[in-house]
Short mmCIF file of C-alpha atoms in Angstrom, two decimals:
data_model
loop_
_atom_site.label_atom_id
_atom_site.label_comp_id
_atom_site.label_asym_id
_atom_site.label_seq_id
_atom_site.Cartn_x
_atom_site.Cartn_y
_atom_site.Cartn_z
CA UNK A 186 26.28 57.58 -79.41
CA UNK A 187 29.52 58.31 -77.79
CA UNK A 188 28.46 61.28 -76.02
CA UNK A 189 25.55 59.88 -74.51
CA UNK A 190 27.95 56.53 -73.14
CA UNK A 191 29.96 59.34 -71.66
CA UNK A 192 27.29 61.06 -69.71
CA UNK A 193 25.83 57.58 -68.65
CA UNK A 194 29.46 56.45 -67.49
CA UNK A 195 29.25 60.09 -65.43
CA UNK A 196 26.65 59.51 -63.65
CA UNK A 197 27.07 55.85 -62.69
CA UNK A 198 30.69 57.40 -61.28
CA UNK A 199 28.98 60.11 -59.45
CA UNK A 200 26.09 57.48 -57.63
CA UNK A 201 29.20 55.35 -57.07
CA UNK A 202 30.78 58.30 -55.42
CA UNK A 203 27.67 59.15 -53.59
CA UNK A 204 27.38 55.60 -52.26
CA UNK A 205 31.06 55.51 -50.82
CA UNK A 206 30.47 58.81 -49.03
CA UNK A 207 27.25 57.33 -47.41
CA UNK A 208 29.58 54.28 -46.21
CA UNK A 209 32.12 56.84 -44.92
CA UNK A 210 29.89 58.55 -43.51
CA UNK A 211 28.36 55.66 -41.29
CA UNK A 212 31.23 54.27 -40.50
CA UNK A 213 32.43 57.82 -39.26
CA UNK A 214 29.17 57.80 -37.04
CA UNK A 215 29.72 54.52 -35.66
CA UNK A 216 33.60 55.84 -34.86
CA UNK A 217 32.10 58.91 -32.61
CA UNK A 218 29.17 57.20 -31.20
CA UNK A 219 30.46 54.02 -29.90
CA UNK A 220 26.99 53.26 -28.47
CA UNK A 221 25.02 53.25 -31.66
CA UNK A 222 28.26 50.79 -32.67
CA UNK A 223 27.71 48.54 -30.16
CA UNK A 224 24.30 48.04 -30.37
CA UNK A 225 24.60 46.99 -33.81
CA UNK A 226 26.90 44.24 -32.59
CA UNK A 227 24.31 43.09 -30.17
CA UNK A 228 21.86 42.79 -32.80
CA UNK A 229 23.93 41.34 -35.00
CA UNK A 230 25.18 38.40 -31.97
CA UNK A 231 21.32 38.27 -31.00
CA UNK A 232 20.78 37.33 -34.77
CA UNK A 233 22.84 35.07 -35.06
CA UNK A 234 22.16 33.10 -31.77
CA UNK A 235 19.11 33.39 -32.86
CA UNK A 236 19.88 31.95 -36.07
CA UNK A 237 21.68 29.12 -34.21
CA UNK A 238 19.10 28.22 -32.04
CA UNK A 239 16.78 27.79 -34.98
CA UNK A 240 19.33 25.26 -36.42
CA UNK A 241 19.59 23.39 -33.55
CA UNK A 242 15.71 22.76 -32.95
CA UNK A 243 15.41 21.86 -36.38
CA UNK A 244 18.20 19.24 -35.88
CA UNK A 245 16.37 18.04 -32.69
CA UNK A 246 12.99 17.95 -33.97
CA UNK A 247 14.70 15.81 -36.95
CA UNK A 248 16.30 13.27 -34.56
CA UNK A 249 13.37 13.12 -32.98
CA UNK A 250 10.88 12.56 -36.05
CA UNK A 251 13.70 9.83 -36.97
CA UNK A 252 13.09 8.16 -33.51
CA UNK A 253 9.47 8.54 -33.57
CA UNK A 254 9.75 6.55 -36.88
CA UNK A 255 12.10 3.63 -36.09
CA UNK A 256 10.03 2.91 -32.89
CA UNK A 257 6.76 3.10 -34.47
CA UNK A 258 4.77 -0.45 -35.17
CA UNK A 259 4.53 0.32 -39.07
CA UNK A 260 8.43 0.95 -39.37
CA UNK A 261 8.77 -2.73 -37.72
CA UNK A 262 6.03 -4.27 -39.84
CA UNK A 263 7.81 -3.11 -43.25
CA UNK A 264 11.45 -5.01 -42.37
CA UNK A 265 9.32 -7.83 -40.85
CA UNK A 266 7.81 -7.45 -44.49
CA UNK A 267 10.81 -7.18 -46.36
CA UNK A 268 12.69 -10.13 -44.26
CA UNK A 269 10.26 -12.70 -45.01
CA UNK A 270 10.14 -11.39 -49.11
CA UNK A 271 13.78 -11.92 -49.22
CA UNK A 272 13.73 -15.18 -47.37
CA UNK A 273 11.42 -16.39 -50.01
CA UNK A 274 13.50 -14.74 -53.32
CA UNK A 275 16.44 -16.75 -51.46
CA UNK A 276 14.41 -19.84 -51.53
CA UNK A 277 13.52 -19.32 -55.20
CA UNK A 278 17.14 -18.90 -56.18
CA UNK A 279 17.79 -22.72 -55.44
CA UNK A 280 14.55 -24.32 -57.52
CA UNK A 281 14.54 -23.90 -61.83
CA UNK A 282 13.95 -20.60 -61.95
CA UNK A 283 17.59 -19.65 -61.29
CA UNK A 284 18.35 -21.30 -64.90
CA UNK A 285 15.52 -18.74 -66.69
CA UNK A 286 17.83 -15.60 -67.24
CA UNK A 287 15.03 -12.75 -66.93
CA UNK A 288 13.59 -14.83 -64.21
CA UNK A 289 17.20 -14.62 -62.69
CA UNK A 290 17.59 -10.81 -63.32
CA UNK A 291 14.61 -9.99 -61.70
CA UNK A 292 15.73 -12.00 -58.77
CA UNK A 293 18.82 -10.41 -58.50
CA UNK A 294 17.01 -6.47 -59.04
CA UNK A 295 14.81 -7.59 -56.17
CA UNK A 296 17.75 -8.83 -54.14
CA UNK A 297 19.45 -4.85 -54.94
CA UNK A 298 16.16 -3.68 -53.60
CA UNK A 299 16.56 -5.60 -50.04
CA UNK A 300 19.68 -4.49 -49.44
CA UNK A 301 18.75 -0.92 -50.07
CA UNK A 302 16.21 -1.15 -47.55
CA UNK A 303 18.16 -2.96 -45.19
CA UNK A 304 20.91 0.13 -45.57
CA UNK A 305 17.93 2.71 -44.80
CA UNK A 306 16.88 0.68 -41.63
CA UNK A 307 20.45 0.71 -40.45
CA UNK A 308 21.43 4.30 -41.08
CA UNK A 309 17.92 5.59 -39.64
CA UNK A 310 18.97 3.03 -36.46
CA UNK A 311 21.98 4.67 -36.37
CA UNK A 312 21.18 8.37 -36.50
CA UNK A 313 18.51 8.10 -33.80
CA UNK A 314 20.72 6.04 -31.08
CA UNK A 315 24.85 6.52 -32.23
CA UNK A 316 25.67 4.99 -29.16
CA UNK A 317 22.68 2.62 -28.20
CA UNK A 318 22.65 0.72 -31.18
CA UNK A 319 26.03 -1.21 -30.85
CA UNK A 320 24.97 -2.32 -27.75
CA UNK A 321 22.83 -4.90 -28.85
CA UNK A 322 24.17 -7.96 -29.45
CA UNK A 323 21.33 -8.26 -32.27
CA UNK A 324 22.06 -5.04 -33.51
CA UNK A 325 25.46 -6.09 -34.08
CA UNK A 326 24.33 -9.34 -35.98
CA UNK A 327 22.31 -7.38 -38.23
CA UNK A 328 25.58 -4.98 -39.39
CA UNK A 329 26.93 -8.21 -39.69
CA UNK A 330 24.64 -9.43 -42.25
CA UNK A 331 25.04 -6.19 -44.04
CA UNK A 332 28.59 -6.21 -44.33
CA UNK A 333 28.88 -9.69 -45.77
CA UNK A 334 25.78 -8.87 -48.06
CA UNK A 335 27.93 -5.68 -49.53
CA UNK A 336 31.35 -7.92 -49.75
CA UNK A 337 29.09 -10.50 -51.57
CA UNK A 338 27.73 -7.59 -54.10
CA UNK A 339 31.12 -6.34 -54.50
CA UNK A 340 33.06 -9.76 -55.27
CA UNK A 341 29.86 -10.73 -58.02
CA UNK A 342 30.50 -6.69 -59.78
CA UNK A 343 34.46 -8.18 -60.21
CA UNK A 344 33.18 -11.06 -61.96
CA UNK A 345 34.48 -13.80 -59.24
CA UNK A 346 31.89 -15.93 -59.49
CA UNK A 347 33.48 -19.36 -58.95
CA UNK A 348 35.29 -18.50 -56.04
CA UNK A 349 34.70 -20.94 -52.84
CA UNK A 350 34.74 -17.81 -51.12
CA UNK A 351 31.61 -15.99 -53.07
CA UNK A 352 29.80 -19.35 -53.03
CA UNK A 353 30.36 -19.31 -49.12
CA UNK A 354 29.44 -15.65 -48.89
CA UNK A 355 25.80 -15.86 -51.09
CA UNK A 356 25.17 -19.16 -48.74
CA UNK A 357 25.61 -16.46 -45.82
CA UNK A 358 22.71 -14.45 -47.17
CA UNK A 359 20.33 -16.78 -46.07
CA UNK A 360 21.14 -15.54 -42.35
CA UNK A 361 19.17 -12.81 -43.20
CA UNK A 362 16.21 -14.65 -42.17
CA UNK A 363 17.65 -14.79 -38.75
CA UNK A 364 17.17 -10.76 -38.48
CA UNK A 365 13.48 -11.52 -37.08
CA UNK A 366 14.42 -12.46 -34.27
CA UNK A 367 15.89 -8.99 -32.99
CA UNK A 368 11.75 -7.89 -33.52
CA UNK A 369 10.16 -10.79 -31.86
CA UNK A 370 10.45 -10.47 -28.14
CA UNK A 371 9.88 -14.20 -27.50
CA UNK A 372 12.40 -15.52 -29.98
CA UNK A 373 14.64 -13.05 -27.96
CA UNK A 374 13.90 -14.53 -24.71
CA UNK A 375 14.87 -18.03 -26.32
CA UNK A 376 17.83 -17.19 -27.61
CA UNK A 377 18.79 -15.57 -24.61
CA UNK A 378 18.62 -19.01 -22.69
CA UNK A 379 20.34 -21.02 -25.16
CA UNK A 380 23.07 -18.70 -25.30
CA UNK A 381 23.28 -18.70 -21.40
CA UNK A 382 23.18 -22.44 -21.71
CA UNK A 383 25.80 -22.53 -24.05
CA UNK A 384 27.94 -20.45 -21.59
CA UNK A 385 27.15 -22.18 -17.99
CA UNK A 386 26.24 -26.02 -18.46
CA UNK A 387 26.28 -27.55 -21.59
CA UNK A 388 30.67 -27.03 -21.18
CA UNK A 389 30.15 -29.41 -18.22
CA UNK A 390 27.50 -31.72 -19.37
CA UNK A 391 29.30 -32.36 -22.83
CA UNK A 392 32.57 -32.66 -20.56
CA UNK A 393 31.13 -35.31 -18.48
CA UNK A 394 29.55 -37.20 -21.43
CA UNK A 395 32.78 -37.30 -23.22
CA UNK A 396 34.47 -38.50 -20.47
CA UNK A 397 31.99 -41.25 -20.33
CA UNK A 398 31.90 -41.94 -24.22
CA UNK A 399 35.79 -42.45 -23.80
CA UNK A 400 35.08 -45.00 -20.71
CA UNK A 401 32.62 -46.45 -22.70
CA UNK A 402 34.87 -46.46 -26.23
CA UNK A 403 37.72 -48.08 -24.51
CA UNK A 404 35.54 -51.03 -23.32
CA UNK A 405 34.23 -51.43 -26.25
CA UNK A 406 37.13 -51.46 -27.83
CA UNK A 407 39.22 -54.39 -26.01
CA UNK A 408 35.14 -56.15 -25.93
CA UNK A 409 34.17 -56.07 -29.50
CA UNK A 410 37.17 -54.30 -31.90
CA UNK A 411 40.32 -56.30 -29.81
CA UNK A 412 40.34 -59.71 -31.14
CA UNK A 413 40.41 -60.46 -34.67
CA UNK A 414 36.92 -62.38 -35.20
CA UNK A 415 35.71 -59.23 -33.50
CA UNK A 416 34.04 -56.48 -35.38
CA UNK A 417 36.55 -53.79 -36.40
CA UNK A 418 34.68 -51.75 -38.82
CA UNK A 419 32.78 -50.64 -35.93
CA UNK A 420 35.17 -50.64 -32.90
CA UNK A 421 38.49 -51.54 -34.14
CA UNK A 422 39.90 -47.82 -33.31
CA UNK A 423 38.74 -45.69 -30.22
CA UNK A 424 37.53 -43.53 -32.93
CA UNK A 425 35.69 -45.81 -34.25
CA UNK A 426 34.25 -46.81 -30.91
CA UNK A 427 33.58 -43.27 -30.29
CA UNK A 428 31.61 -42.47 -33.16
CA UNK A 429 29.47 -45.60 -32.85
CA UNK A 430 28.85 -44.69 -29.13
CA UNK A 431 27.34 -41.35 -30.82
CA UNK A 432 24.90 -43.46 -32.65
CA UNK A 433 24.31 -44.38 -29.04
CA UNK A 434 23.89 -41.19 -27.90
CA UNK A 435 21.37 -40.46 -30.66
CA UNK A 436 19.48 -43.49 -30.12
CA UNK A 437 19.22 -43.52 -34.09
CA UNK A 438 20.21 -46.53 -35.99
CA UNK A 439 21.28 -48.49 -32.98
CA UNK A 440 19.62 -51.23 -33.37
CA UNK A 441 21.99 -52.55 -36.59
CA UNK A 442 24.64 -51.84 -34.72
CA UNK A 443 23.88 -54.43 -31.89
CA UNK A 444 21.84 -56.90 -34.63
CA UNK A 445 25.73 -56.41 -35.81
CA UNK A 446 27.17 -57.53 -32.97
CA UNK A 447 24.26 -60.46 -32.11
CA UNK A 448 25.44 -62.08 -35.40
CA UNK A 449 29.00 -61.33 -34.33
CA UNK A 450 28.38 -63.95 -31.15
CA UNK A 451 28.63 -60.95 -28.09
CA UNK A 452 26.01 -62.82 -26.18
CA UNK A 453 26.78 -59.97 -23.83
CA UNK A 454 26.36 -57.05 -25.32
CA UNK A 455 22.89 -56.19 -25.31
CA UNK A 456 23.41 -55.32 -21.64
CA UNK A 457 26.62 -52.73 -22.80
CA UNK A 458 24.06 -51.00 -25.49
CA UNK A 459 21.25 -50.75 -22.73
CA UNK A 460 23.58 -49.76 -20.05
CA UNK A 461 25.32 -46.89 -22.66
CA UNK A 462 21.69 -45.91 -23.98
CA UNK A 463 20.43 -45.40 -20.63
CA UNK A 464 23.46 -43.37 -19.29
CA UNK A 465 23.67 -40.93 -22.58
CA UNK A 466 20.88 -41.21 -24.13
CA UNK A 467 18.09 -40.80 -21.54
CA UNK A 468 20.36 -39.03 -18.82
CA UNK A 469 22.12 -36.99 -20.41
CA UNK A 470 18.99 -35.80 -22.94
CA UNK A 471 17.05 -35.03 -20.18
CA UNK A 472 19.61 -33.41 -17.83
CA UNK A 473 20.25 -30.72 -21.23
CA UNK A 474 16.51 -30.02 -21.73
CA UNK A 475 16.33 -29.33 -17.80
CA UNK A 476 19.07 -26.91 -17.95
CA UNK A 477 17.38 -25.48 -21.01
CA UNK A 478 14.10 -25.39 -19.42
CA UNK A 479 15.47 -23.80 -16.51
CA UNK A 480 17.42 -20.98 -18.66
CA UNK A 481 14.35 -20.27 -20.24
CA UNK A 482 12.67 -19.60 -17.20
CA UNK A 483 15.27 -17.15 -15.82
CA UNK A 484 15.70 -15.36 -19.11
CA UNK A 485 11.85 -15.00 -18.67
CA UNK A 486 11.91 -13.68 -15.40
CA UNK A 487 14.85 -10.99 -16.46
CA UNK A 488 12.85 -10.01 -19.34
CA UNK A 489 9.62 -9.36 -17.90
CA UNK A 490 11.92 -7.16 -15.16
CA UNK A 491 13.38 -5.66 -17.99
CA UNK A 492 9.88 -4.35 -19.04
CA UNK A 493 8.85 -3.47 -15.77
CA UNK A 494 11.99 -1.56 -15.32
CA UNK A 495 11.68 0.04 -18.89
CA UNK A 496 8.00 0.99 -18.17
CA UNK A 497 8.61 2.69 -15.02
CA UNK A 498 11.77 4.70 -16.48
CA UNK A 499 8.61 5.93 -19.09
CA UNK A 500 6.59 6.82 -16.54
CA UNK A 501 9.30 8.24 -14.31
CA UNK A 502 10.13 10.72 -17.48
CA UNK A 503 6.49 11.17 -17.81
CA UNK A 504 6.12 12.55 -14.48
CA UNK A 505 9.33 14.45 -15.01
CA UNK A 506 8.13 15.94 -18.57
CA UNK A 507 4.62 17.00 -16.52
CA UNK A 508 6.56 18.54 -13.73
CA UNK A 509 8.57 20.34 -15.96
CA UNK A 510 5.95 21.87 -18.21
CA UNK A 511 3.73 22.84 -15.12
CA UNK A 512 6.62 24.68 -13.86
CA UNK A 513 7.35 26.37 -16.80
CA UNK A 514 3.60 27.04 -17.35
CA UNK A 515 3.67 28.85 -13.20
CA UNK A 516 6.61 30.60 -14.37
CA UNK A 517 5.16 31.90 -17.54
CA UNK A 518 1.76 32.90 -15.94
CA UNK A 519 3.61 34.64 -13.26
CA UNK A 520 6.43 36.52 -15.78
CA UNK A 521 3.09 37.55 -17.69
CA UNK A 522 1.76 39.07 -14.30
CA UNK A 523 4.09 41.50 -13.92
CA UNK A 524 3.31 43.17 -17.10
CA UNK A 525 -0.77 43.39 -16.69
CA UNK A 526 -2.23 46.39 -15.34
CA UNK A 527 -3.58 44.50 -12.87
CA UNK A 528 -2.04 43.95 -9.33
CA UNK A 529 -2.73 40.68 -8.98
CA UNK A 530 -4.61 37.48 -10.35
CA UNK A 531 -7.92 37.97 -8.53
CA UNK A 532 -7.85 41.58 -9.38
CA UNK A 533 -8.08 40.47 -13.21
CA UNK A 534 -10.54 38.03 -12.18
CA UNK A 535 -12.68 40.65 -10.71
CA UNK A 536 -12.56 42.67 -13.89
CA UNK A 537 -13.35 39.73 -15.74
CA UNK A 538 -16.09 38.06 -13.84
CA UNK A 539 -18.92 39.80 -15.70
CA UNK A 540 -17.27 40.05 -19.37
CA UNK A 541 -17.62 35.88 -20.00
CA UNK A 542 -20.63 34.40 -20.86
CA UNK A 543 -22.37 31.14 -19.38
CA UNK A 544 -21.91 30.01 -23.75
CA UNK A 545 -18.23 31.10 -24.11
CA UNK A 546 -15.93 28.22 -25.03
CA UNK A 547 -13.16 28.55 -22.86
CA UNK A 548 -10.15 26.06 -23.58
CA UNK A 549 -8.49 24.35 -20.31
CA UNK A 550 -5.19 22.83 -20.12
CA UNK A 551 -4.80 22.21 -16.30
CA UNK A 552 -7.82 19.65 -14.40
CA UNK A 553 -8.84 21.98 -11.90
CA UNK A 554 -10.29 23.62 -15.16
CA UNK A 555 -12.32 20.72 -15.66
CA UNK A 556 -15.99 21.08 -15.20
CA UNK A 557 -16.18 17.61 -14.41
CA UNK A 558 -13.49 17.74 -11.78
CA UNK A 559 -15.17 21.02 -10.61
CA UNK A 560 -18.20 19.42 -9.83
CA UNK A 561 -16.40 16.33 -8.43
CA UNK A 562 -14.75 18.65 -6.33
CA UNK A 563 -17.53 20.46 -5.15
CA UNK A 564 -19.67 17.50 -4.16
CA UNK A 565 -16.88 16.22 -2.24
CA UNK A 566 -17.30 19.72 -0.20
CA UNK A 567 -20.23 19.16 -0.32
CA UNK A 568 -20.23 15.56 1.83
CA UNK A 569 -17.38 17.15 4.03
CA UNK A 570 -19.67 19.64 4.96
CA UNK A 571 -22.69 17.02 5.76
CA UNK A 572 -20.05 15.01 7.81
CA UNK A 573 -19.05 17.90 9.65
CA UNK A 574 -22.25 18.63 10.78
CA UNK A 575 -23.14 15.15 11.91
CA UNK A 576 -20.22 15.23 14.24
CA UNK A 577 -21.21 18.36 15.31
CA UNK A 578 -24.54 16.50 16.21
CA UNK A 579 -22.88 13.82 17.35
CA UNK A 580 -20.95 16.12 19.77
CA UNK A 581 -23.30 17.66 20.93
CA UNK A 582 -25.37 14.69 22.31
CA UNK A 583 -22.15 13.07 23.84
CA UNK A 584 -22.22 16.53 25.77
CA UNK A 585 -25.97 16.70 26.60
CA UNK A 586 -25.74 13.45 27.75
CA UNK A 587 -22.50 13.81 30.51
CA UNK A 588 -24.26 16.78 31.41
CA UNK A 589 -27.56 14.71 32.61
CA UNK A 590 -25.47 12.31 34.05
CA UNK A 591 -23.61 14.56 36.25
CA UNK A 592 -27.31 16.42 36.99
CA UNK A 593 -28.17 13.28 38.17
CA UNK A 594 -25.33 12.22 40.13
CA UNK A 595 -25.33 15.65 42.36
CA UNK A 596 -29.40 15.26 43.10
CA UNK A 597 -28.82 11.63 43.96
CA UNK A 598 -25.57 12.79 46.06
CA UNK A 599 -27.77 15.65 47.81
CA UNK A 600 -30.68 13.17 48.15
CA UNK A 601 -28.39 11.20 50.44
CA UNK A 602 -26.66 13.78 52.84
CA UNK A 603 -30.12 14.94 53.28
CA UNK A 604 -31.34 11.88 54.34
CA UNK A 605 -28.22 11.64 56.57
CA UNK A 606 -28.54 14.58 58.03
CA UNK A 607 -32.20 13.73 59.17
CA UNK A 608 -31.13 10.94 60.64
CA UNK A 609 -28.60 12.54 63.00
CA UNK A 610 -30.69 15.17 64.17
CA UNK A 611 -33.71 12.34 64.68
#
């Protein structure tokens, strides 16, 4: 037994020697012939760019499967889906079925569920626009929403549950519902005016009707809240007055106030409530749904440039993608010429002409392959050809005919010097 270990354990020594000597012996080769060296580092960089480049497409054609995906029509449909699902389980959690416990599990599994696919969305969002994303305001909303859903999931796991703040944060959830807006374009366009509103007019409008509230307030005050059979539950303060011109402004409940001041004695002030009612109420009401109105119009107009614009940038790249491949399609076709055995393209043509078949199915990728254009084209030759001819024609009759009129002129012109001529000698 030990003799035959030994002899293995020689000859695994002597292959291992063998081996090393092979090594040295390349590496000695690559030493004196530098050029056999250096191709091997070629290959070797050529590999690896090679290898690279591989990476890199497949990282491309990922981000652009992942773009393909959040723009299609199905992607929107599912978080349309899953939006109005979880505005319903929200709506659930506030009738009996909160008190059931399984009832209130499943609720809250369903709720995990939401949130995972709201995660998904976001993250896929993310990877296919890094920078585009954030720059929608909506975009921005919906992170929003996702943060304060993961701060509300992480104060109920620490058991915090009667916290003003948690109770404030799960109320928060039900902004979710709010997310359809950034999918329905006309919601958008709404919003949009509202918001530009919000910024522009309704600052000076609410200015101006405050400062006529507080003209308004102080006569009231000193009419109906100054003297002390007056009535100072409703105008005793200014704001008291103020808030009882908002009931004004609402043109809701109004009428007890004034019945109020009828019984009160204020003869009078019937004409300060009409006068008030018909200065903020109907003014003012209608001057805000004007603005609005006109807001909603402009944010119309912008987006339906915005599309135009967007659908011309697509059909600019279009154009630019079909340039592009055509050129690299010419450049192909000619880099392939130079290594036929032919000298040219109608030389192969030639030798082809009578090796296809009228049944071969030949694939086109270009239109002037097209045997419909062909014969479209041809026709139109065709025609050209007719019309040429028929000016031709036409030509040619304009010319017959100033020739016969210029016949006719020089006989008629002879006619009469003859004729003069007679005379003279007569």
């Amino acid at each position: 037994m030990s003799h035959s270990l030994a002899k293995w354990s020689a000859s695994r020594a002597n292959l291992r020697a063998a081996e090393m000597q092979m090594e040295l012996q390349q590496a000695t080769q690559f030493e004196e012939d530098p050029v056999v060296g250096v191709e091997v580092v070629e290959l070797a960089d050529e590999a690896t760019e090679e290898e690279e480049n591989e990476e890199e497409s497949e990282i491309r054609s990922l981000h652009e499967f992942i773009i393909y995906i959040t723009q299609h029509m199905v992607f929107t449909g599912i978080v349309m889906l899953t939006i109005f699902l979880n505005a319903l389980t929200i709506a659930l959690e506030t009738t009996s079925l909160k008190d059931d416990g399984g009832t209130a599990s499943w609720l809250e599994y369903i709720d995990f569920v939401f949130l995972g696919i709201y995660t998904i969305e976001f993250l896929l969002k993310v990877y296919a626009e890094p920078r585009g994303y954030w720059g929608s305001g909506y975009n921005r909303f919906d992170f929003f929403i996702l943060v304060v859903s993961f701060v509300q999931l992480a104060f109920t796991g620490m058991d915090v549950a009667d916290f003003t703040f948690l109770r404030v944060v799960r109320a928060l959830r039900a902004l979710r519902a709010l997310r359809s807006i950034s999918f329905i374009r006309s919601l958008q366009v709404i919003v949009n005016a509202l918001i530009q509103t919000f910024r522009t007019s309704v600052l000076d409008l609410v200015l101006l009707l405050f400062l006529g509230m507080y003209l308004f307030a102080i006569m009231g005050y000193y009419f109906f809240g100054y003297d002390e059979d007056a009535d100072p539950e409703q105008w005793g303060t200014l704001g008291r007055a103020l808030m009882s011109l908002f009931t004004y402004v609402t043109a809701d409940g109004w009428t007890d106030l004034q019945r109020r001041l009828s019984d009160l004695g204020f003869s009078g002030s019937a004409w300060f409530t009409i006068i008030f009612i018909f200065f903020g109420h109907f003014i003012f009401t209608n001057l805000f749904i004007g603005v609005i109105i006109q807001n909603i119009e402009e944010a119309t107009r912008a987006d339906k440039a915005e599309q135009l614009s967007t659908r011309m940038e697509n059909l600019n790249q279009k154009k630019a993608f079909i340039l592009q491949r055509q050129q690299e399609d010419i450049a192909n076709l000619l880099e392939k010429q130079q290594d036929f055995e032919f000298e040219d393209i109608q030389d192969m043509i030639k030798h082809l002409a009578g090796t296809l078949r009228h049944d071969d199915l030949v694939p086109f990728r270009h239109i002037s392959g097209n045997l419909s254009w062909l014969d479209t084209f041809l026709t139109t030759l065709d025609h050209q050809e007719h019309t040429m001819y028929r000016l031709q024609q036409v030509h040619f009759e304009v010319a017959n005919t100033l020739a016969e009129t210029l016949e006719r002129q020089l006989t008629t012109r002879k006619r009469v010097d003859g004729d003069e001529l007679g005379s003279r000698e007569y």
